[in-house]
Amino acid sequence: MVLNVHSLPRAILHVDADAFFASVEQATNPELRGKPVVVGRERGIVTAVSYEGKALGIKRGMTIAEVKRRFPQAVILDSDYEKYSLFSLRMFDILREFTPDVEEYSIDEAFADLTGLRRLYRCGYEGIALAIKERIKKELGLTVSLGISLTKVLAKIASSWQKPDGLTVIPGREIHHYLSKLPVSEVWGIGPKTSALCEKLNLKTALDLALKTEDFIKKYFDKRIHEIWFELRGIPVYPVDPTPKSSYKSISKALSFTPTSNRDFLLSQIAFNLELACFKARAYGLRAKRVILGLKDEDFNFLSEEIELPQESAYPLEVLPHLREAFSRLYREGKLYRQVVVVLSGLTSNQVKQRSLFEDTIRSEKIEKLYQGIDYLSGRYGRTIVSTATSLFVVKEKPLKRKDSLRIPFLPLRLS
Amino acid sequence: MLAKVSTKDLTKVLKLCEAVADKRASMAVLSMVLININPEKGELEFLATDLDQGFKGKVQGEVEGESLTFCVPARKFYEVIKNFPEDEVLLVKEDSRLIVRDLAERITYELALGDPSEFPALPDFNEEQAIDIPGHILSLLIEKTIFASSKEEARFVLSGIYFEPLKEEGKLRAVASDGHRLALFEAEILGLDKTELSPFILSRKSAREIADLSEDELTVKLAYINNYAVLWTSLGIFFSRTIEGSFPDYRAVIPSTFERVAKVDRRLFMDALRRVSLLVTEKFKPVTLTLNKNELILTSQETELGRSQIRLGCSYEGEPFSISFNSEYLLDPLEVMQSEEVDLKFRDERSPAGVFGYRDEGFLYIVMPMVI
C-alpha cells in the first residue's frame, strides 16, 4: 500500500461514452450498426469515428476527402448536434436516477458521486456501475466506459483504462499499481508544458509524480498541479459539481510569446485571441456584453481593463475597436510583454436579440451575415482562413489549417 | 455657541447633505457637512459636496454667541438627527466637539469635528438666469422619463435625462433613452420663451435628487450655468455637473406614422404582461404579441419550464400581426401612464412601436422590438 489509502472511502464514477457522435448515429439508424461511421462531413474533417472505423485506421482530424479515398466503405454523415445533445441529456438523466450528484462534464462525459449508495442498491460500487451500463445500453443503445475511484482524476484514469464498453475500479490499495503504468503526460490536466517539466525532473509515470513530497511539488509546480497531486494520491480536491451547465459564463483566450514591445505584434495577438474567442462564442450561440483585455509584462505583472460593450456582440469587427482603445491605455512604451489575454464575459444567448434605436442596424445585420459566411469557411478550411487584417501578423506565422481546426467541444446545452 | 432648531427642518436639510456627500470619501472632508452658524441672521447654513454635486441649505433657529464654521461627518450627523425623538434639538460647540442634545439633557451626543479649512469652495450661481417651474411639473418631467435612461456607464450620454427647452412652443421637454426605447414628456412652462436656458443632460442620480426636492414645492427655480444644473428650492440650492456630450438625434428615430393601432385596457394589459412572464427566468423577458381582430394574444418564449399564453380583448381592426418585445420595456411606461385605455401603435416587426394614452398628454414612448 504505497499511498496509504484503503479501499474506497469515496466512490467517484466517470462515465465516458464510446465514440459518442458515431454511436448515436448507429443507435438511431440500425442500418449503420457494424459499419464504419464517420461524422463531420459538413466541416470537412472527421469529428467522430465509430469503433468499426477506428479498427480500419480512420482517425479523428483526418480530412473527409482522405477518408473517401482510402476507405470507400465508410458511411460519412453531417454532424447533428441537436440529436447528440438530446442523447447526452438522456444519458445524464439515467445517471441522475442512480445518484443526485451528477456533473455534466461535457457532451459525452460525466462524473457522479456514488459514495454511500451500496446499502441502497444492496451491491458493491461495481454492481451499481454495471447496472448503469446496462440501463444506458438498453435505453439509448450506446456503450460507455466507466471508471470508479476515490477522486475525479483517478476516476478518469480508470474509465480510459479499458475501452470501449469497459469498467475499471481503482480502489485505494491499487492506485500505485495503475499509476506506475501510466505516463505522466496522460494524466487529466497535465499539458505538454508540465509534461516537459516532469521529464526534466525525471518523473516518467504518474506514480513518480504522486510519490514526490508536498514540498517538492510546491517548489516546482503551480497550484493546479498541486491539486492533481492530491487527487492522484486519492485525496479529493475537485468536487463533483451537480449544477447543470447550461452555458459558459465566460470565454477566455490567452497566448504567450517571446516578450516584445512591438505594438503591431501585440495588437495582432489581441485581435487573434479575440477572433478565437468570438468564434467559440458564436459556435455556442452566445454574445458578450463585456470584454476584458489583459497584458502580462516580462516580470509577470498583469494589467487588465474591462470594457462594457454598447451592444452585445460576438463579432471581432465590432469589438476590436474597443480593444484597440483599451490597449493604448494599458500599453507602456519600452515595456516588454509576454502574454495577452482576451476574455468575453456577460454572455447571453443570441437567440433573442433586442433591436436598437440609434445603432446602425443595417451595418450590424451585414456584420452578422458576414460572419455566417466566415464561420462556414472556417469550418471548411480552418479558422484562420478569413481574419481581420490586424491579426495577419499572427495568422501568417501560424495558420490553423483544416487538420488543426479543433473539434468544438459542444456542451450539452439544454434545448428549449 | 448655542443653537436651538427644529428637528424636522434639520432632518430635511441633512438628508440632502447626506445624499450629496461623497461616501467613497476620496477626500475625507467630502464625506463631511460644513456648518456655518450665523447668529445675526438667526440661521444655520449647511454645505455638502462630492465635487460633482453640491447642496447648500439653510435652517432658521435661535442662535446665541459668535459666528462659527466647522465640519461633522454627514452620514452620522444625519442618522443622529433622523433618530432624534424630540421636536427641538440643541447644538452646542465645545472645544473640538459638537454636542447634540435635547432640552432636558437626557440625550447627549458628542461628535468629533473635522477641519473646515480643507472644505472646497462651492461655486456661486446667479438666480437671475433661472426659470420658474412649478415643483410638481419638474418632478413629473423626471419621473415620466427616468426609467428609460441607460443604467450602463458605457453609454454615458444616454445615462441621464436630456432637458430641451422648446422656446417657441413655451414647453420644456425631457427625453431619456437607453438605446432600446425612448420616453419623452413635455410640459408648458410660463415665461420659458423669454429665458436663455439651453439644453443639458442631467445624470440619473442628480435627476432623482431634483425630483425629490421639487415634488412638494410650489415653485422652484432651475438654471443651466457653466455645465451645472442648478435648482433653488425653499430648502436651499442644489447643483450638479451635467453630462457632457451631445444627446443623439432622437427626433430621427420617432416614426411619424404607424399603420397598426390596437386599443387595450392599461391595467389588464399590465397584469397580462406580468403573468405571461412568470415562467421566464432570464434577464430579458421576451413576450410575443399577436394581434387578431379584436384580440391580443401574449405568448412567452418557450423555456425549460414550459411556456404560457394569455388572451386579452382589445380593439383592433387590421391584418393579423405578430411582434415581440422585452416585456419590462412595455411595463415601464404603462406604470407611469394614467389613461384607462392605451393605444399600442406599430408599423412592422422591425420598426419602433409606440405607446400612447389620451389622458397622457405630452407623453410619448417608443420601443424597439426583439428578434426571436
PDB file of C-alpha atoms in Angstrom, chain A residues 58-321:
ATOM      1  CA  ILE A  58      -9.777   6.163 -39.604  1.00  0.00           C
ATOM      2  CA  LYS A  59      -8.735   8.808 -37.122  1.00  0.00           C
ATOM      3  CA  ARG A  60     -10.287  11.978 -35.791  1.00  0.00           C
ATOM      4  CA  GLY A  61      -8.964  15.051 -37.581  1.00  0.00           C
ATOM      5  CA  MET A  62      -8.498  13.303 -40.944  1.00  0.00           C
ATOM      6  CA  THR A  63      -9.992  15.131 -43.889  1.00  0.00           C
ATOM      7  CA  ILE A  64     -13.221  13.761 -45.254  1.00  0.00           C
ATOM      8  CA  ALA A  65     -11.597  13.624 -48.709  1.00  0.00           C
ATOM      9  CA  GLU A  66      -8.897  11.340 -47.365  1.00  0.00           C
ATOM     10  CA  VAL A  67     -11.488   9.064 -45.761  1.00  0.00           C
ATOM     11  CA  LYS A  68     -13.427   8.883 -49.029  1.00  0.00           C
ATOM     12  CA  ARG A  69     -10.289   7.977 -50.945  1.00  0.00           C
ATOM     13  CA  ARG A  70      -8.829   5.453 -48.539  1.00  0.00           C
ATOM     14  CA  PHE A  71     -11.971   3.971 -47.020  1.00  0.00           C
ATOM     15  CA  PRO A  72     -14.689   3.922 -49.666  1.00  0.00           C
ATOM     16  CA  GLN A  73     -16.788   1.640 -47.430  1.00  0.00           C
ATOM     17  CA  ALA A  74     -17.111   4.322 -44.698  1.00  0.00           C
ATOM     18  CA  VAL A  75     -20.500   5.958 -44.123  1.00  0.00           C
ATOM     19  CA  ILE A  76     -19.949   9.709 -43.921  1.00  0.00           C
ATOM     20  CA  LEU A  77     -22.554  11.856 -42.163  1.00  0.00           C
ATOM     21  CA  ASP A  78     -23.171  15.510 -41.263  1.00  0.00           C
ATOM     22  CA  SER A  79     -22.973  16.220 -37.536  1.00  0.00           C
ATOM     23  CA  ASP A  80     -26.329  16.608 -35.873  1.00  0.00           C
ATOM     24  CA  TYR A  81     -25.525  18.365 -32.607  1.00  0.00           C
ATOM     25  CA  GLU A  82     -29.143  18.667 -31.625  1.00  0.00           C
ATOM     26  CA  LYS A  83     -29.527  14.897 -31.675  1.00  0.00           C
ATOM     27  CA  TYR A  84     -26.272  14.408 -29.766  1.00  0.00           C
ATOM     28  CA  SER A  85     -27.410  16.893 -27.141  1.00  0.00           C
ATOM     29  CA  LEU A  86     -30.648  15.009 -26.647  1.00  0.00           C
ATOM     30  CA  PHE A  87     -28.827  11.704 -26.172  1.00  0.00           C
ATOM     31  CA  SER A  88     -26.413  13.409 -23.855  1.00  0.00           C
ATOM     32  CA  LEU A  89     -29.229  14.783 -21.683  1.00  0.00           C
ATOM     33  CA  ARG A  90     -30.889  11.385 -21.628  1.00  0.00           C
ATOM     34  CA  MET A  91     -27.655   9.766 -20.523  1.00  0.00           C
ATOM     35  CA  PHE A  92     -27.255  12.280 -17.717  1.00  0.00           C
ATOM     36  CA  ASP A  93     -30.857  11.714 -16.673  1.00  0.00           C
ATOM     37  CA  ILE A  94     -30.213   7.975 -16.354  1.00  0.00           C
ATOM     38  CA  LEU A  95     -27.198   8.741 -14.155  1.00  0.00           C
ATOM     39  CA  ARG A  96     -29.327  11.043 -12.043  1.00  0.00           C
ATOM     40  CA  GLU A  97     -31.739   8.201 -11.385  1.00  0.00           C
ATOM     41  CA  PHE A  98     -28.917   6.451  -9.558  1.00  0.00           C
ATOM     42  CA  THR A  99     -27.470   9.430  -7.712  1.00  0.00           C
ATOM     43  CA  PRO A 100     -28.370  13.105  -7.443  1.00  0.00           C
ATOM     44  CA  ASP A 101     -24.713  14.151  -7.616  1.00  0.00           C
ATOM     45  CA  VAL A 102     -24.062  14.150 -11.338  1.00  0.00           C
ATOM     46  CA  GLU A 103     -21.752  16.623 -13.023  1.00  0.00           C
ATOM     47  CA  GLU A 104     -22.281  17.057 -16.747  1.00  0.00           C
ATOM     48  CA  TYR A 105     -18.673  17.492 -17.717  1.00  0.00           C
ATOM     49  CA  SER A 106     -19.016  17.572 -21.487  1.00  0.00           C
ATOM     50  CA  ILE A 107     -21.457  16.310 -24.078  1.00  0.00           C
ATOM     51  CA  ASP A 108     -20.225  12.730 -23.716  1.00  0.00           C
ATOM     52  CA  GLU A 109     -18.658  12.668 -20.259  1.00  0.00           C
ATOM     53  CA  ALA A 110     -19.975  12.916 -16.731  1.00  0.00           C
ATOM     54  CA  PHE A 111     -18.840  12.490 -13.156  1.00  0.00           C
ATOM     55  CA  ALA A 112     -21.111  11.052 -10.489  1.00  0.00           C
ATOM     56  CA  ASP A 113     -20.591  10.598  -6.785  1.00  0.00           C
ATOM     57  CA  LEU A 114     -21.695   7.083  -5.772  1.00  0.00           C
ATOM     58  CA  THR A 115     -20.447   7.295  -2.185  1.00  0.00           C
ATOM     59  CA  GLY A 116     -22.872   5.723   0.266  1.00  0.00           C
ATOM     60  CA  LEU A 117     -25.119   4.065  -2.299  1.00  0.00           C
ATOM     61  CA  ARG A 118     -24.026   0.470  -1.628  1.00  0.00           C
ATOM     62  CA  ARG A 119     -26.618  -0.050   1.056  1.00  0.00           C
ATOM     63  CA  LEU A 120     -29.407   1.355  -1.126  1.00  0.00           C
ATOM     64  CA  TYR A 121     -28.667  -0.884  -4.096  1.00  0.00           C
ATOM     65  CA  ARG A 122     -27.536  -3.830  -1.984  1.00  0.00           C
ATOM     66  CA  CYS A 123     -24.426  -4.324  -4.044  1.00  0.00           C
ATOM     67  CA  GLY A 124     -20.888  -3.012  -4.413  1.00  0.00           C
ATOM     68  CA  TYR A 125     -19.913   0.043  -6.478  1.00  0.00           C
ATOM     69  CA  GLU A 126     -19.008  -2.262  -9.320  1.00  0.00           C
ATOM     70  CA  GLY A 127     -22.522  -3.659  -9.280  1.00  0.00           C
ATOM     71  CA  ILE A 128     -24.027  -0.166  -9.416  1.00  0.00           C
ATOM     72  CA  ALA A 129     -21.742   0.695 -12.318  1.00  0.00           C
ATOM     73  CA  LEU A 130     -22.804  -2.421 -14.190  1.00  0.00           C
ATOM     74  CA  ALA A 131     -26.460  -1.516 -13.654  1.00  0.00           C
ATOM     75  CA  ILE A 132     -25.805   1.971 -15.088  1.00  0.00           C
ATOM     76  CA  LYS A 133     -24.039   0.463 -18.100  1.00  0.00           C
ATOM     77  CA  GLU A 134     -26.926  -1.865 -18.646  1.00  0.00           C
ATOM     78  CA  ARG A 135     -29.527   0.912 -18.487  1.00  0.00           C
ATOM     79  CA  ILE A 136     -27.649   3.130 -20.937  1.00  0.00           C
ATOM     80  CA  LYS A 137     -27.161   0.230 -23.332  1.00  0.00           C
ATOM     81  CA  LYS A 138     -30.779  -0.838 -23.141  1.00  0.00           C
ATOM     82  CA  GLU A 139     -32.397   2.584 -23.321  1.00  0.00           C
ATOM     83  CA  LEU A 140     -30.043   4.512 -25.568  1.00  0.00           C
ATOM     84  CA  GLY A 141     -28.245   1.756 -27.447  1.00  0.00           C
ATOM     85  CA  LEU A 142     -24.898   3.256 -26.506  1.00  0.00           C
ATOM     86  CA  THR A 143     -21.885   1.700 -24.840  1.00  0.00           C
ATOM     87  CA  VAL A 144     -19.964   3.630 -22.228  1.00  0.00           C
ATOM     88  CA  SER A 145     -16.653   3.137 -20.474  1.00  0.00           C
ATOM     89  CA  LEU A 146     -16.780   3.536 -16.720  1.00  0.00           C
ATOM     90  CA  GLY A 147     -14.158   4.196 -14.125  1.00  0.00           C
ATOM     91  CA  ILE A 148     -14.590   4.241 -10.360  1.00  0.00           C
ATOM     92  CA  SER A 149     -12.075   5.544  -7.901  1.00  0.00           C
ATOM     93  CA  LEU A 150     -11.557   7.921  -4.991  1.00  0.00           C
ATOM     94  CA  THR A 151     -11.147  11.158  -6.906  1.00  0.00           C
ATOM     95  CA  LYS A 152     -12.128  12.656 -10.242  1.00  0.00           C
ATOM     96  CA  VAL A 153      -8.593  12.451 -11.651  1.00  0.00           C
ATOM     97  CA  LEU A 154      -8.312   8.771 -10.690  1.00  0.00           C
ATOM     98  CA  ALA A 155     -11.828   8.003 -11.988  1.00  0.00           C
ATOM     99  CA  LYS A 156     -10.868   9.478 -15.317  1.00  0.00           C
ATOM    100  CA  ILE A 157      -7.767   7.314 -15.435  1.00  0.00           C
ATOM    101  CA  ALA A 158      -9.938   4.296 -14.604  1.00  0.00           C
ATOM    102  CA  SER A 159     -12.505   4.952 -17.345  1.00  0.00           C
ATOM    103  CA  SER A 160      -9.866   5.226 -20.042  1.00  0.00           C
ATOM    104  CA  TRP A 161      -8.107   2.074 -18.841  1.00  0.00           C
ATOM    105  CA  GLN A 162     -10.351  -0.216 -20.778  1.00  0.00           C
ATOM    106  CA  LYS A 163     -12.239   0.951 -23.848  1.00  0.00           C
ATOM    107  CA  PRO A 164     -14.784   0.523 -25.344  1.00  0.00           C
ATOM    108  CA  ASP A 165     -17.520  -0.829 -23.076  1.00  0.00           C
ATOM    109  CA  GLY A 166     -15.092  -1.052 -20.183  1.00  0.00           C
ATOM    110  CA  LEU A 167     -15.398  -0.908 -16.407  1.00  0.00           C
ATOM    111  CA  THR A 168     -12.388  -0.377 -14.201  1.00  0.00           C
ATOM    112  CA  VAL A 169     -12.421   0.109 -10.451  1.00  0.00           C
ATOM    113  CA  ILE A 170      -9.325   1.524  -8.775  1.00  0.00           C
ATOM    114  CA  PRO A 171      -9.560   1.096  -5.008  1.00  0.00           C
ATOM    115  CA  GLY A 172      -7.090   2.866  -2.732  1.00  0.00           C
ATOM    116  CA  ARG A 173      -4.778  -0.078  -2.281  1.00  0.00           C
ATOM    117  CA  GLU A 174      -4.292  -0.480  -6.033  1.00  0.00           C
ATOM    118  CA  ILE A 175      -3.759   3.148  -7.048  1.00  0.00           C
ATOM    119  CA  HIS A 176       0.008   2.770  -7.268  1.00  0.00           C
ATOM    120  CA  HIS A 177      -0.416  -0.243  -9.471  1.00  0.00           C
ATOM    121  CA  TYR A 178      -2.274   1.755 -12.141  1.00  0.00           C
ATOM    122  CA  LEU A 179      -0.225   4.921 -11.796  1.00  0.00           C
ATOM    123  CA  SER A 180       3.027   3.066 -12.295  1.00  0.00           C
ATOM    124  CA  LYS A 181       1.877   2.068 -15.766  1.00  0.00           C
ATOM    125  CA  LEU A 182       0.596   5.492 -16.768  1.00  0.00           C
ATOM    126  CA  PRO A 183       2.863   8.078 -18.430  1.00  0.00           C
ATOM    127  CA  VAL A 184       2.596  11.361 -16.555  1.00  0.00           C
ATOM    128  CA  SER A 185       1.524  13.166 -19.734  1.00  0.00           C
ATOM    129  CA  GLU A 186      -1.695  11.139 -19.827  1.00  0.00           C
ATOM    130  CA  VAL A 187      -2.956  12.386 -16.500  1.00  0.00           C
ATOM    131  CA  TRP A 188      -6.024  14.640 -16.854  1.00  0.00           C
ATOM    132  CA  GLY A 189      -4.932  18.245 -16.527  1.00  0.00           C
ATOM    133  CA  ILE A 190      -1.267  17.757 -17.344  1.00  0.00           C
ATOM    134  CA  GLY A 191      -0.433  19.511 -20.574  1.00  0.00           C
ATOM    135  CA  PRO A 192       2.630  19.455 -22.803  1.00  0.00           C
ATOM    136  CA  LYS A 193       4.444  22.126 -20.781  1.00  0.00           C
ATOM    137  CA  THR A 194       4.024  20.340 -17.466  1.00  0.00           C
ATOM    138  CA  SER A 195       4.978  17.023 -19.093  1.00  0.00           C
ATOM    139  CA  ALA A 196       8.162  18.621 -20.354  1.00  0.00           C
ATOM    140  CA  LEU A 197       8.954  19.853 -16.854  1.00  0.00           C
ATOM    141  CA  CYS A 198       8.217  16.399 -15.417  1.00  0.00           C
ATOM    142  CA  GLU A 199      10.616  14.895 -17.880  1.00  0.00           C
ATOM    143  CA  LYS A 200      13.275  17.351 -16.788  1.00  0.00           C
ATOM    144  CA  LEU A 201      12.655  16.323 -13.162  1.00  0.00           C
ATOM    145  CA  ASN A 202      12.837  12.656 -14.179  1.00  0.00           C
ATOM    146  CA  LEU A 203       9.179  11.983 -13.396  1.00  0.00           C
ATOM    147  CA  LYS A 204       8.126   9.481 -16.013  1.00  0.00           C
ATOM    148  CA  THR A 205       4.991   7.862 -14.664  1.00  0.00           C
ATOM    149  CA  ALA A 206       2.039   9.271 -12.778  1.00  0.00           C
ATOM    150  CA  LEU A 207       3.295   7.328  -9.757  1.00  0.00           C
ATOM    151  CA  ASP A 208       6.651   9.136  -9.878  1.00  0.00           C
ATOM    152  CA  LEU A 209       4.724  12.393  -9.532  1.00  0.00           C
ATOM    153  CA  ALA A 210       2.344  11.097  -6.858  1.00  0.00           C
ATOM    154  CA  LEU A 211       5.193   9.829  -4.663  1.00  0.00           C
ATOM    155  CA  LYS A 212       7.013  13.163  -4.517  1.00  0.00           C
ATOM    156  CA  THR A 213       6.764  15.108  -1.261  1.00  0.00           C
ATOM    157  CA  GLU A 214       4.436  18.078  -0.935  1.00  0.00           C
ATOM    158  CA  ASP A 215       7.421  20.415  -0.540  1.00  0.00           C
ATOM    159  CA  PHE A 216       8.855  19.162  -3.794  1.00  0.00           C
ATOM    160  CA  ILE A 217       5.542  19.708  -5.603  1.00  0.00           C
ATOM    161  CA  LYS A 218       5.170  23.218  -4.174  1.00  0.00           C
ATOM    162  CA  LYS A 219       8.698  24.069  -5.203  1.00  0.00           C
ATOM    163  CA  TYR A 220       8.404  23.077  -8.832  1.00  0.00           C
ATOM    164  CA  PHE A 221       4.739  23.275  -9.750  1.00  0.00           C
ATOM    165  CA  ASP A 222       1.796  25.625  -9.539  1.00  0.00           C
ATOM    166  CA  LYS A 223      -1.435  25.257  -7.585  1.00  0.00           C
ATOM    167  CA  ARG A 224      -3.163  23.306 -10.327  1.00  0.00           C
ATOM    168  CA  ILE A 225      -0.562  20.504 -10.322  1.00  0.00           C
ATOM    169  CA  HIS A 226      -0.519  20.565  -6.545  1.00  0.00           C
ATOM    170  CA  GLU A 227      -4.252  19.774  -6.659  1.00  0.00           C
ATOM    171  CA  ILE A 228      -3.727  16.993  -9.204  1.00  0.00           C
ATOM    172  CA  TRP A 229      -1.004  15.566  -6.947  1.00  0.00           C
ATOM    173  CA  PHE A 230      -3.545  15.313  -4.120  1.00  0.00           C
ATOM    174  CA  GLU A 231      -6.112  13.755  -6.417  1.00  0.00           C
ATOM    175  CA  LEU A 232      -3.584  11.172  -7.656  1.00  0.00           C
ATOM    176  CA  ARG A 233      -2.893  10.233  -4.050  1.00  0.00           C
ATOM    177  CA  GLY A 234      -6.581   9.566  -3.512  1.00  0.00           C
ATOM    178  CA  ILE A 235      -7.333  12.783  -1.636  1.00  0.00           C
ATOM    179  CA  PRO A 236     -10.283  14.533  -3.275  1.00  0.00           C
ATOM    180  CA  VAL A 237      -9.824  18.204  -4.192  1.00  0.00           C
ATOM    181  CA  TYR A 238     -12.218  18.594  -7.095  1.00  0.00           C
ATOM    182  CA  PRO A 239     -15.835  18.247  -6.024  1.00  0.00           C
ATOM    183  CA  VAL A 240     -18.495  16.691  -8.227  1.00  0.00           C
ATOM    184  CA  ASP A 241     -20.486  19.768  -9.199  1.00  0.00           C
ATOM    185  CA  PRO A 242     -24.111  18.840  -9.838  1.00  0.00           C
ATOM    186  CA  THR A 243     -25.284  22.265 -11.062  1.00  0.00           C
ATOM    187  CA  PRO A 244     -26.330  21.692 -14.657  1.00  0.00           C
ATOM    188  CA  LYS A 245     -24.130  23.501 -17.127  1.00  0.00           C
ATOM    189  CA  SER A 246     -26.404  25.354 -19.450  1.00  0.00           C
ATOM    190  CA  SER A 247     -23.844  27.673 -20.867  1.00  0.00           C
ATOM    191  CA  TYR A 248     -20.462  29.291 -20.434  1.00  0.00           C
ATOM    192  CA  LYS A 249     -20.046  32.163 -18.012  1.00  0.00           C
ATOM    193  CA  SER A 250     -17.065  33.494 -19.883  1.00  0.00           C
ATOM    194  CA  ILE A 251     -14.771  32.524 -22.712  1.00  0.00           C
ATOM    195  CA  SER A 252     -11.127  33.378 -22.430  1.00  0.00           C
ATOM    196  CA  LYS A 253      -8.222  33.024 -24.802  1.00  0.00           C
ATOM    197  CA  ALA A 254      -4.609  33.666 -23.900  1.00  0.00           C
ATOM    198  CA  LEU A 255      -1.417  33.255 -25.883  1.00  0.00           C
ATOM    199  CA  SER A 256       2.164  33.602 -24.695  1.00  0.00           C
ATOM    200  CA  PHE A 257       5.128  34.561 -26.833  1.00  0.00           C
ATOM    201  CA  THR A 258       8.707  35.775 -26.547  1.00  0.00           C
ATOM    202  CA  PRO A 259       8.481  39.084 -24.661  1.00  0.00           C
ATOM    203  CA  THR A 260       8.215  42.004 -27.038  1.00  0.00           C
ATOM    204  CA  SER A 261       7.293  45.667 -27.067  1.00  0.00           C
ATOM    205  CA  ASN A 262       6.212  45.680 -30.702  1.00  0.00           C
ATOM    206  CA  ARG A 263       2.807  47.377 -30.708  1.00  0.00           C
ATOM    207  CA  ASP A 264       1.676  45.896 -34.009  1.00  0.00           C
ATOM    208  CA  PHE A 265       2.634  42.408 -32.917  1.00  0.00           C
ATOM    209  CA  LEU A 266       0.804  42.753 -29.602  1.00  0.00           C
ATOM    210  CA  LEU A 267      -2.296  44.168 -31.268  1.00  0.00           C
ATOM    211  CA  SER A 268      -2.179  41.335 -33.724  1.00  0.00           C
ATOM    212  CA  GLN A 269      -2.092  38.825 -30.850  1.00  0.00           C
ATOM    213  CA  ILE A 270      -5.041  40.588 -29.238  1.00  0.00           C
ATOM    214  CA  ALA A 271      -7.033  40.520 -32.467  1.00  0.00           C
ATOM    215  CA  PHE A 272      -6.228  36.844 -32.976  1.00  0.00           C
ATOM    216  CA  ASN A 273      -7.282  35.886 -29.440  1.00  0.00           C
ATOM    217  CA  LEU A 274     -10.440  37.905 -29.892  1.00  0.00           C
ATOM    218  CA  GLU A 275     -11.227  36.090 -33.115  1.00  0.00           C
ATOM    219  CA  LEU A 276     -10.754  32.695 -31.466  1.00  0.00           C
ATOM    220  CA  ALA A 277     -12.933  33.693 -28.503  1.00  0.00           C
ATOM    221  CA  CYS A 278     -15.654  35.150 -30.720  1.00  0.00           C
ATOM    222  CA  PHE A 279     -15.600  32.045 -32.910  1.00  0.00           C
ATOM    223  CA  LYS A 280     -16.232  29.902 -29.872  1.00  0.00           C
ATOM    224  CA  ALA A 281     -18.968  32.224 -28.621  1.00  0.00           C
ATOM    225  CA  ARG A 282     -20.717  32.083 -31.988  1.00  0.00           C
ATOM    226  CA  ALA A 283     -20.407  28.298 -32.079  1.00  0.00           C
ATOM    227  CA  TYR A 284     -22.344  28.225 -28.802  1.00  0.00           C
ATOM    228  CA  GLY A 285     -24.859  30.815 -29.913  1.00  0.00           C
ATOM    229  CA  LEU A 286     -23.617  33.351 -27.370  1.00  0.00           C
ATOM    230  CA  ARG A 287     -22.865  37.047 -27.350  1.00  0.00           C
ATOM    231  CA  ALA A 288     -20.760  39.017 -24.887  1.00  0.00           C
ATOM    232  CA  LYS A 289     -21.709  42.163 -23.022  1.00  0.00           C
ATOM    233  CA  ARG A 290     -18.221  42.757 -21.646  1.00  0.00           C
ATOM    234  CA  VAL A 291     -14.680  42.169 -22.815  1.00  0.00           C
ATOM    235  CA  ILE A 292     -11.578  42.064 -20.657  1.00  0.00           C
ATOM    236  CA  LEU A 293      -8.186  42.787 -22.132  1.00  0.00           C
ATOM    237  CA  GLY A 294      -5.150  41.694 -20.138  1.00  0.00           C
ATOM    238  CA  LEU A 295      -1.449  42.227 -20.744  1.00  0.00           C
ATOM    239  CA  LYS A 296       1.279  40.370 -18.866  1.00  0.00           C
ATOM    240  CA  ASP A 297       4.682  42.011 -18.910  1.00  0.00           C
ATOM    241  CA  GLU A 298       8.013  40.196 -18.761  1.00  0.00           C
ATOM    242  CA  ASP A 299       8.061  40.423 -14.970  1.00  0.00           C
ATOM    243  CA  PHE A 300       4.690  38.668 -14.890  1.00  0.00           C
ATOM    244  CA  ASN A 301       2.847  41.799 -13.776  1.00  0.00           C
ATOM    245  CA  PHE A 302      -0.688  41.595 -15.052  1.00  0.00           C
ATOM    246  CA  LEU A 303      -2.621  44.651 -16.167  1.00  0.00           C
ATOM    247  CA  SER A 304      -6.159  44.467 -17.359  1.00  0.00           C
ATOM    248  CA  GLU A 305      -9.125  46.552 -18.320  1.00  0.00           C
ATOM    249  CA  GLU A 306     -12.769  45.638 -18.586  1.00  0.00           C
ATOM    250  CA  ILE A 307     -14.808  47.168 -21.371  1.00  0.00           C
ATOM    251  CA  GLU A 308     -18.571  47.359 -21.367  1.00  0.00           C
ATOM    252  CA  LEU A 309     -19.783  46.941 -24.945  1.00  0.00           C
ATOM    253  CA  PRO A 310     -22.564  49.275 -26.089  1.00  0.00           C
ATOM    254  CA  GLN A 311     -24.265  46.331 -27.747  1.00  0.00           C
ATOM    255  CA  GLU A 312     -23.813  42.597 -27.107  1.00  0.00           C
ATOM    256  CA  SER A 313     -21.565  41.124 -29.744  1.00  0.00           C
ATOM    257  CA  ALA A 314     -19.599  38.090 -30.863  1.00  0.00           C
ATOM    258  CA  TYR A 315     -18.108  39.803 -33.861  1.00  0.00           C
ATOM    259  CA  PRO A 316     -14.465  40.891 -33.901  1.00  0.00           C
ATOM    260  CA  LEU A 317     -15.277  43.746 -36.301  1.00  0.00           C
ATOM    261  CA  GLU A 318     -17.496  45.304 -33.640  1.00  0.00           C
ATOM    262  CA  VAL A 319     -15.355  44.522 -30.610  1.00  0.00           C
ATOM    263  CA  LEU A 320     -11.846  45.148 -31.895  1.00  0.00           C
ATOM    264  CA  PRO A 321     -12.068  48.973 -31.924  1.00  0.00           C
TER     265      PRO A 321
END
